[in-house]
mmCIF file of C-alpha atoms in Angstrom:
data_model
loop_
_atom_site.group_PDB
_atom_site.id
_atom_site.type_symbol
_atom_site.label_atom_id
_atom_site.label_comp_id
_atom_site.label_asym_id
_atom_site.label_seq_id
_atom_site.Cartn_x
_atom_site.Cartn_y
_atom_site.Cartn_z
ATOM 1 C CA MET A 1 0.000 0.000 0.000
ATOM 2 C CA ALA A 2 1.320 3.433 -0.905
ATOM 3 C CA PRO A 3 2.051 5.698 2.064
ATOM 4 C CA LYS A 4 -0.387 8.459 2.864
ATOM 5 C CA ARG A 5 0.980 11.861 2.030
ATOM 6 C CA LEU A 6 0.124 14.633 4.403
ATOM 7 C CA ALA A 7 0.427 18.381 4.306
ATOM 8 C CA HIS A 8 -0.196 20.699 7.228
ATOM 9 C CA GLU A 9 -0.889 24.376 6.763
ATOM 10 C CA VAL A 10 -0.685 26.562 9.843
ATOM 11 C CA HIS A 11 -1.508 30.238 10.144
ATOM 12 C CA ASP A 12 0.846 31.874 12.603
ATOM 13 C CA GLY A 13 -1.555 34.694 13.372
ATOM 14 C CA ASP A 14 -4.252 32.781 15.213
ATOM 15 C CA ASN A 15 -2.306 29.514 15.531
ATOM 16 C CA LYS A 16 -5.209 27.511 14.126
ATOM 17 C CA LYS A 17 -4.157 24.434 12.221
ATOM 18 C CA ARG A 18 -5.772 23.338 8.987
ATOM 19 C CA ARG A 19 -4.840 19.930 7.649
ATOM 20 C CA ARG A 20 -5.220 18.642 4.121
ATOM 21 C CA ARG A 21 -4.528 15.198 2.791
ATOM 22 C CA SER A 22 -2.975 14.931 -0.623
ATOM 23 C CA ASN A 23 -3.159 12.043 -3.065
ATOM 24 C CA GLY A 24 0.100 13.131 -4.633
ATOM 25 C CA ALA A 25 -1.341 15.735 -6.986
ATOM 26 C CA ALA A 26 0.394 19.044 -7.363
ATOM 27 C CA CYS A 27 -0.809 21.814 -5.073
ATOM 28 C CA PRO A 28 -3.187 24.305 -6.646
ATOM 29 C CA GLY A 29 -2.244 27.984 -6.677
ATOM 30 C CA GLN A 30 -0.250 28.718 -3.545
ATOM 31 C CA SER A 31 -0.223 32.162 -1.976
ATOM 32 C CA GLU A 32 2.465 33.687 0.190
ATOM 33 C CA PRO A 33 3.208 33.500 2.981
ATOM 34 C CA PHE A 34 1.257 30.341 3.841
ATOM 35 C CA LYS A 35 2.314 27.861 1.179
ATOM 36 C CA THR A 36 1.095 24.284 1.404
ATOM 37 C CA GLN A 37 3.519 21.572 0.382
ATOM 38 C CA CYS A 38 1.798 18.550 -1.149
ATOM 39 C CA ALA A 39 3.008 15.037 -1.896
ATOM 40 C CA ILE A 40 6.190 15.395 0.114
ATOM 41 C CA THR A 41 8.431 12.352 0.302
ATOM 42 C CA THR A 42 12.088 11.890 1.094
ATOM 43 C CA ALA A 43 14.652 11.626 -1.665
ATOM 44 C CA PRO A 44 16.141 8.210 -2.473
ATOM 45 C CA GLU A 45 19.148 7.193 -0.399
ATOM 46 C CA GLU A 46 21.613 7.827 -3.199
ATOM 47 C CA THR A 47 20.493 11.354 -4.013
ATOM 48 C CA GLU A 48 20.698 12.992 -0.599
ATOM 49 C CA ALA A 49 20.831 16.777 -1.164
ATOM 50 C CA PRO A 50 20.325 17.352 -4.921
ATOM 51 C CA PRO A 51 23.264 19.257 -6.450
ATOM 52 C CA GLN A 52 21.665 21.804 -8.769
ATOM 53 C CA ASP A 53 20.756 25.364 -7.806
ATOM 54 C CA LYS A 54 17.065 25.918 -8.599
ATOM 55 C CA ARG A 55 16.350 28.877 -6.385
ATOM 56 C CA SER A 56 13.780 31.343 -7.565
ATOM 57 C CA SER A 57 14.735 34.922 -8.307
ATOM 58 C CA SER A 58 13.040 35.996 -5.054
ATOM 59 C CA ALA A 59 15.735 34.138 -3.119
ATOM 60 C CA MET A 60 18.436 36.094 -4.939
ATOM 61 C CA GLN A 61 17.213 39.496 -3.776
ATOM 62 C CA ASP A 62 18.873 41.717 -1.177
ATOM 63 C CA THR A 63 16.518 40.815 1.668
ATOM 64 C CA THR A 64 17.689 37.732 3.567
ATOM 65 C CA ARG A 65 15.133 34.913 3.497
ATOM 66 C CA VAL A 66 15.530 32.451 6.340
ATOM 67 C CA ALA A 67 14.280 28.847 6.439
ATOM 68 C CA VAL A 68 14.192 27.144 9.845
ATOM 69 C CA LEU A 69 13.872 23.366 9.409
ATOM 70 C CA VAL A 70 12.779 21.233 12.360
ATOM 71 C CA PRO A 71 12.648 17.403 12.309
ATOM 72 C CA PHE A 72 9.813 16.044 14.433
ATOM 73 C CA ARG A 73 8.142 12.895 15.697
ATOM 74 C CA ASP A 74 5.819 12.185 18.603
ATOM 75 C CA ASN A 75 5.429 8.478 19.279
ATOM 76 C CA HIS A 76 6.668 8.338 22.900
ATOM 77 C CA PRO A 77 4.542 10.317 25.393
ATOM 78 C CA ALA A 78 7.382 10.399 27.926
ATOM 79 C CA GLN A 79 9.464 12.528 25.557
ATOM 80 C CA LYS A 80 6.782 15.238 25.433
ATOM 81 C CA ARG A 81 7.679 16.113 21.859
ATOM 82 C CA GLN A 82 4.240 17.514 21.050
ATOM 83 C CA ALA A 83 4.404 19.760 24.113
ATOM 84 C CA GLN A 84 7.829 20.913 22.970
ATOM 85 C CA LEU A 85 6.513 21.665 19.491
ATOM 86 C CA ASP A 86 3.533 23.536 20.929
ATOM 87 C CA GLU A 87 5.958 25.795 22.773
ATOM 88 C CA PHE A 88 8.545 25.985 19.999
ATOM 89 C CA VAL A 89 6.259 27.345 17.292
ATOM 90 C CA PRO A 90 4.883 30.460 19.039
ATOM 91 C CA TYR A 91 8.212 31.181 20.740
ATOM 92 C CA MET A 92 10.243 30.950 17.531
ATOM 93 C CA THR A 93 7.631 32.814 15.511
ATOM 94 C CA GLU A 94 7.847 35.823 17.828
ATOM 95 C CA PHE A 95 11.635 35.480 18.185
ATOM 96 C CA LEU A 96 12.138 35.487 14.422
ATOM 97 C CA LYS A 97 9.655 38.304 13.867
ATOM 98 C CA ARG A 98 11.604 40.501 16.263
ATOM 99 C CA HIS A 99 15.025 39.782 14.837
ATOM 100 C CA CYS A 100 14.059 39.612 11.178
ATOM 101 C CA ALA A 101 12.428 43.032 11.530
ATOM 102 C CA LEU A 102 15.779 44.488 12.582
ATOM 103 C CA LYS A 103 17.294 43.490 9.239
ATOM 104 C CA SER A 104 14.206 43.606 7.023
ATOM 105 C CA ALA A 105 14.557 39.832 6.671
ATOM 106 C CA SER A 106 11.783 37.261 6.329
ATOM 107 C CA PHE A 107 11.447 33.721 7.616
ATOM 108 C CA HIS A 108 9.592 30.449 7.217
ATOM 109 C CA ILE A 109 9.480 27.634 9.769
ATOM 110 C CA PHE A 110 9.165 24.084 8.406
ATOM 111 C CA ILE A 111 8.160 21.267 10.770
ATOM 112 C CA ILE A 112 9.062 17.999 9.040
ATOM 113 C CA ASP A 113 7.060 15.228 10.677
ATOM 114 C CA GLN A 114 7.872 11.539 10.235
ATOM 115 C CA SER A 115 4.858 9.246 10.392
ATOM 116 C CA LEU A 116 4.471 5.719 11.729
ATOM 117 C CA ASP A 117 5.393 2.554 9.946
ATOM 118 C CA GLY A 118 7.917 0.279 11.627
ATOM 119 C CA ARG A 119 11.111 2.197 11.006
ATOM 120 C CA LYS A 120 13.273 4.184 13.372
ATOM 121 C CA PHE A 121 13.525 7.961 13.377
ATOM 122 C CA ASN A 122 15.728 9.346 10.607
ATOM 123 C CA ARG A 123 16.655 12.926 11.453
ATOM 124 C CA GLY A 124 19.054 13.397 8.551
ATOM 125 C CA LYS A 125 16.605 12.212 5.935
ATOM 126 C CA LEU A 126 13.868 14.438 7.317
ATOM 127 C CA LEU A 127 16.128 17.488 7.177
ATOM 128 C CA ASN A 128 17.200 16.671 3.622
ATOM 129 C CA ALA A 129 13.527 16.484 2.654
ATOM 130 C CA GLY A 130 12.870 19.809 4.354
ATOM 131 C CA PHE A 131 15.795 21.413 2.528
ATOM 132 C CA ASP A 132 14.561 20.061 -0.787
ATOM 133 C CA MET A 133 11.186 21.717 -0.163
ATOM 134 C CA ALA A 134 12.662 25.031 0.941
ATOM 135 C CA ARG A 135 15.505 25.174 -1.577
ATOM 136 C CA ASN A 136 13.801 27.343 -4.167
ATOM 137 C CA ASP A 137 13.093 30.329 -1.948
ATOM 138 C CA TYR A 138 15.747 30.817 0.747
ATOM 139 C CA ASP A 139 19.392 31.698 1.137
ATOM 140 C CA LEU A 140 19.911 30.845 4.833
ATOM 141 C CA TYR A 141 18.978 27.387 6.143
ATOM 142 C CA ILE A 142 18.910 26.705 9.893
ATOM 143 C CA PHE A 143 18.548 23.048 10.926
ATOM 144 C CA HIS A 144 17.014 23.184 14.381
ATOM 145 C CA ASP A 145 16.061 20.678 17.099
ATOM 146 C CA VAL A 146 12.603 21.203 18.579
ATOM 147 C CA ASP A 147 13.816 21.166 22.205
ATOM 148 C CA LEU A 148 16.154 24.157 21.894
ATOM 149 C CA LEU A 149 15.036 27.768 22.184
ATOM 150 C CA PRO A 150 17.508 30.625 21.610
ATOM 151 C CA GLY A 151 17.787 33.687 23.813
ATOM 152 C CA ASP A 152 17.550 37.126 22.240
ATOM 153 C CA ASP A 153 21.325 37.489 22.458
ATOM 154 C CA LEU A 154 21.512 34.925 19.636
ATOM 155 C CA GLY A 155 19.030 36.699 17.389
ATOM 156 C CA GLU A 156 21.585 38.123 14.983
ATOM 157 C CA LEU A 157 22.838 34.618 14.155
ATOM 158 C CA TYR A 158 19.385 33.754 12.779
ATOM 159 C CA THR A 159 19.553 36.515 10.174
ATOM 160 C CA THR A 160 23.256 36.584 9.286
ATOM 161 C CA ILE A 161 24.549 34.538 6.364
ATOM 162 C CA PRO A 162 27.638 32.546 7.476
ATOM 163 C CA THR A 163 29.825 33.332 4.484
ATOM 164 C CA LEU A 164 33.036 31.870 5.954
ATOM 165 C CA GLY A 165 31.531 28.448 6.641
ATOM 166 C CA PRO A 166 28.577 26.710 8.322
ATOM 167 C CA MET A 167 27.628 28.109 11.742
ATOM 168 C CA HIS A 168 27.187 25.883 14.811
ATOM 169 C CA ILE A 169 24.751 28.065 16.739
ATOM 170 C CA ALA A 170 24.173 25.498 19.506
ATOM 171 C CA ARG A 171 27.863 25.692 20.449
ATOM 172 C CA VAL A 172 26.930 28.412 22.936
ATOM 173 C CA TRP A 173 25.467 25.793 25.265
ATOM 174 C CA ASP A 174 27.831 23.600 27.286
ATOM 175 C CA ARG A 175 26.261 20.362 26.094
ATOM 176 C CA TYR A 176 27.284 21.201 22.541
ATOM 177 C CA ASN A 177 30.770 22.599 23.054
ATOM 178 C CA GLU A 178 32.407 19.739 24.939
ATOM 179 C CA SER A 179 33.775 18.357 21.670
ATOM 180 C CA SER A 180 35.105 20.386 18.752
ATOM 181 C CA THR A 181 33.887 17.665 16.387
ATOM 182 C CA TYR A 182 30.251 17.732 17.508
ATOM 183 C CA PHE A 183 28.023 19.558 15.043
ATOM 184 C CA GLY A 184 24.402 19.165 16.103
ATOM 185 C CA GLY A 185 21.461 20.835 17.808
ATOM 186 C CA ILE A 186 21.268 24.013 15.706
ATOM 187 C CA VAL A 187 23.420 24.491 12.603
ATOM 188 C CA ALA A 188 23.163 27.074 9.822
ATOM 189 C CA PHE A 189 24.229 26.809 6.178
ATOM 190 C CA THR A 190 24.025 28.897 3.072
ATOM 191 C CA PHE A 191 22.396 27.226 0.096
ATOM 192 C CA GLN A 192 25.694 26.541 -1.650
ATOM 193 C CA GLN A 193 27.407 25.254 1.500
ATOM 194 C CA PHE A 194 24.706 22.647 2.080
ATOM 195 C CA ILE A 195 24.772 21.603 -1.559
ATOM 196 C CA LYS A 196 28.552 21.289 -1.533
ATOM 197 C CA VAL A 197 28.636 18.961 1.500
ATOM 198 C CA ASN A 198 25.749 16.957 -0.047
ATOM 199 C CA GLY A 199 23.491 17.481 2.946
ATOM 200 C CA PHE A 200 22.909 15.048 5.785
ATOM 201 C CA PRO A 201 23.375 11.297 5.382
ATOM 202 C CA ASN A 202 20.157 9.411 4.668
ATOM 203 C CA ASN A 203 21.195 6.099 6.212
ATOM 204 C CA PHE A 204 21.254 6.808 9.969
ATOM 205 C CA TRP A 205 18.141 5.298 11.548
ATOM 206 C CA GLY A 206 17.541 5.831 15.249
ATOM 207 C CA TRP A 207 19.207 8.282 17.587
ATOM 208 C CA GLY A 208 22.561 9.879 16.758
ATOM 209 C CA GLY A 209 25.294 9.607 14.162
ATOM 210 C CA GLU A 210 23.978 11.861 11.411
ATOM 211 C CA ASP A 211 25.480 14.994 12.987
ATOM 212 C CA ASN A 212 28.912 13.363 13.224
ATOM 213 C CA GLU A 213 28.748 12.428 9.556
ATOM 214 C CA LEU A 214 27.654 15.955 8.688
ATOM 215 C CA TYR A 215 30.723 17.268 10.523
ATOM 216 C CA SER A 216 32.929 14.909 8.502
ATOM 217 C CA ARG A 217 31.367 16.116 5.257
ATOM 218 C CA VAL A 218 31.951 19.743 6.213
ATOM 219 C CA VAL A 219 35.602 19.030 7.046
ATOM 220 C CA ARG A 220 36.166 17.039 3.848
ATOM 221 C CA LYS A 221 35.002 20.046 1.842
ATOM 222 C CA LYS A 222 37.492 22.187 3.802
ATOM 223 C CA PHE A 223 34.917 24.520 5.281
ATOM 224 C CA SER A 224 35.782 26.409 8.438
ATOM 225 C CA ILE A 225 33.041 25.798 11.012
ATOM 226 C CA GLN A 226 31.927 29.047 12.618
ATOM 227 C CA ALA A 227 30.684 29.423 16.183
ATOM 228 C CA PRO A 228 29.285 32.330 18.216
ATOM 229 C CA ALA A 229 32.061 34.655 19.343
ATOM 230 C CA ARG A 230 31.097 34.441 22.990
ATOM 231 C CA CYS A 231 29.292 31.945 25.174
ATOM 232 C CA VAL A 232 25.790 33.244 25.736
ATOM 233 C CA SER A 233 22.648 31.567 26.972
ATOM 234 C CA LEU A 234 20.689 29.004 25.006
ATOM 235 C CA ALA A 235 17.452 28.347 26.863
ATOM 236 C CA LEU A 236 16.073 24.847 27.046
ATOM 237 C CA ALA A 237 12.816 26.497 28.089
ATOM 238 C CA ARG A 238 11.545 23.830 30.455
ATOM 239 C CA TYR A 239 12.393 21.053 28.027
ATOM 240 C CA ASP A 240 14.085 17.853 29.072
ATOM 241 C CA MET A 241 16.707 16.422 26.722
ATOM 242 C CA MET A 242 15.808 12.755 26.407
ATOM 243 C CA LEU A 243 17.409 9.951 24.474
ATOM 244 C CA MET A 244 15.596 9.086 21.285
ATOM 245 C CA SER A 245 14.104 5.635 21.506
ATOM 246 C CA CYS A 246 13.756 3.278 18.590
ATOM 247 C CA GLY A 247 10.282 4.076 17.305
ATOM 248 C CA SER A 248 8.968 2.818 13.991
ATOM 249 C CA TRP A 249 8.267 5.292 11.286
ATOM 250 C CA LEU A 250 7.329 5.540 7.638
ATOM 251 C CA MET A 251 9.254 8.035 5.563
ATOM 252 C CA CYS A 252 6.078 9.876 4.653
ATOM 253 C CA ILE A 253 6.479 13.539 5.454
ATOM 254 C CA ALA A 254 4.005 15.965 6.944
ATOM 255 C CA VAL A 255 4.966 19.611 6.934
ATOM 256 C CA ALA A 256 3.699 22.406 9.128
ATOM 257 C CA GLN A 257 4.732 25.878 8.102
ATOM 258 C CA PHE A 258 4.791 29.223 9.852
ATOM 259 C CA ALA A 259 5.882 32.372 8.109
ATOM 260 C CA THR A 260 6.087 36.110 8.111
#
């Protein structure tokens, strides 16, 4: 049986969710800023991040357009992932509105949701799928865990293009700066940087490993990894960091979007 393909459309003004199921047909006329992505599936293992630049002309303009991509699943109540998402969306929407306004930038939040089927969580594959959806319209891509909320002292990093190399924003928190080779939590790339490293690996199922491989890919391409100049606060905002358990999931993607 073919997997169901889901698309979520969320208005960030009144936070009311509208859900549509797609049979794989192309979306009818989409209007900014609340675009609905239909028939979203992950790329085959061998493709990973597609190499060609297909950005629209709107992504080439002076105003910085920011895509925040968040992998998500909620199959273990003890992890409280849905509660985390419910807090993440309004917090990040207001956070990004404030800081994007300072630079006349715009943003879009993508929640990439893996559905049930008997497979483990695949964070890298979800983020590759999210990038493939966002690729045509943005020039700054921030790959962001749902249980991390930035303080306002990090706001500039969410609107600044890391021209010297990918930025490890989460390095400001002790958990993420114990090892110079760890590259997870919150990382930011330009379009061309992510294309050049060929994205995340698609073959890490379950918790961990994909961020280490991403680090290796960045190093192999001789990028210099950037980090915040000083150690400032990254709020966990009442979230508990819990180990990912081995849930079973189908690589059918549901996307919730929030935008300016």
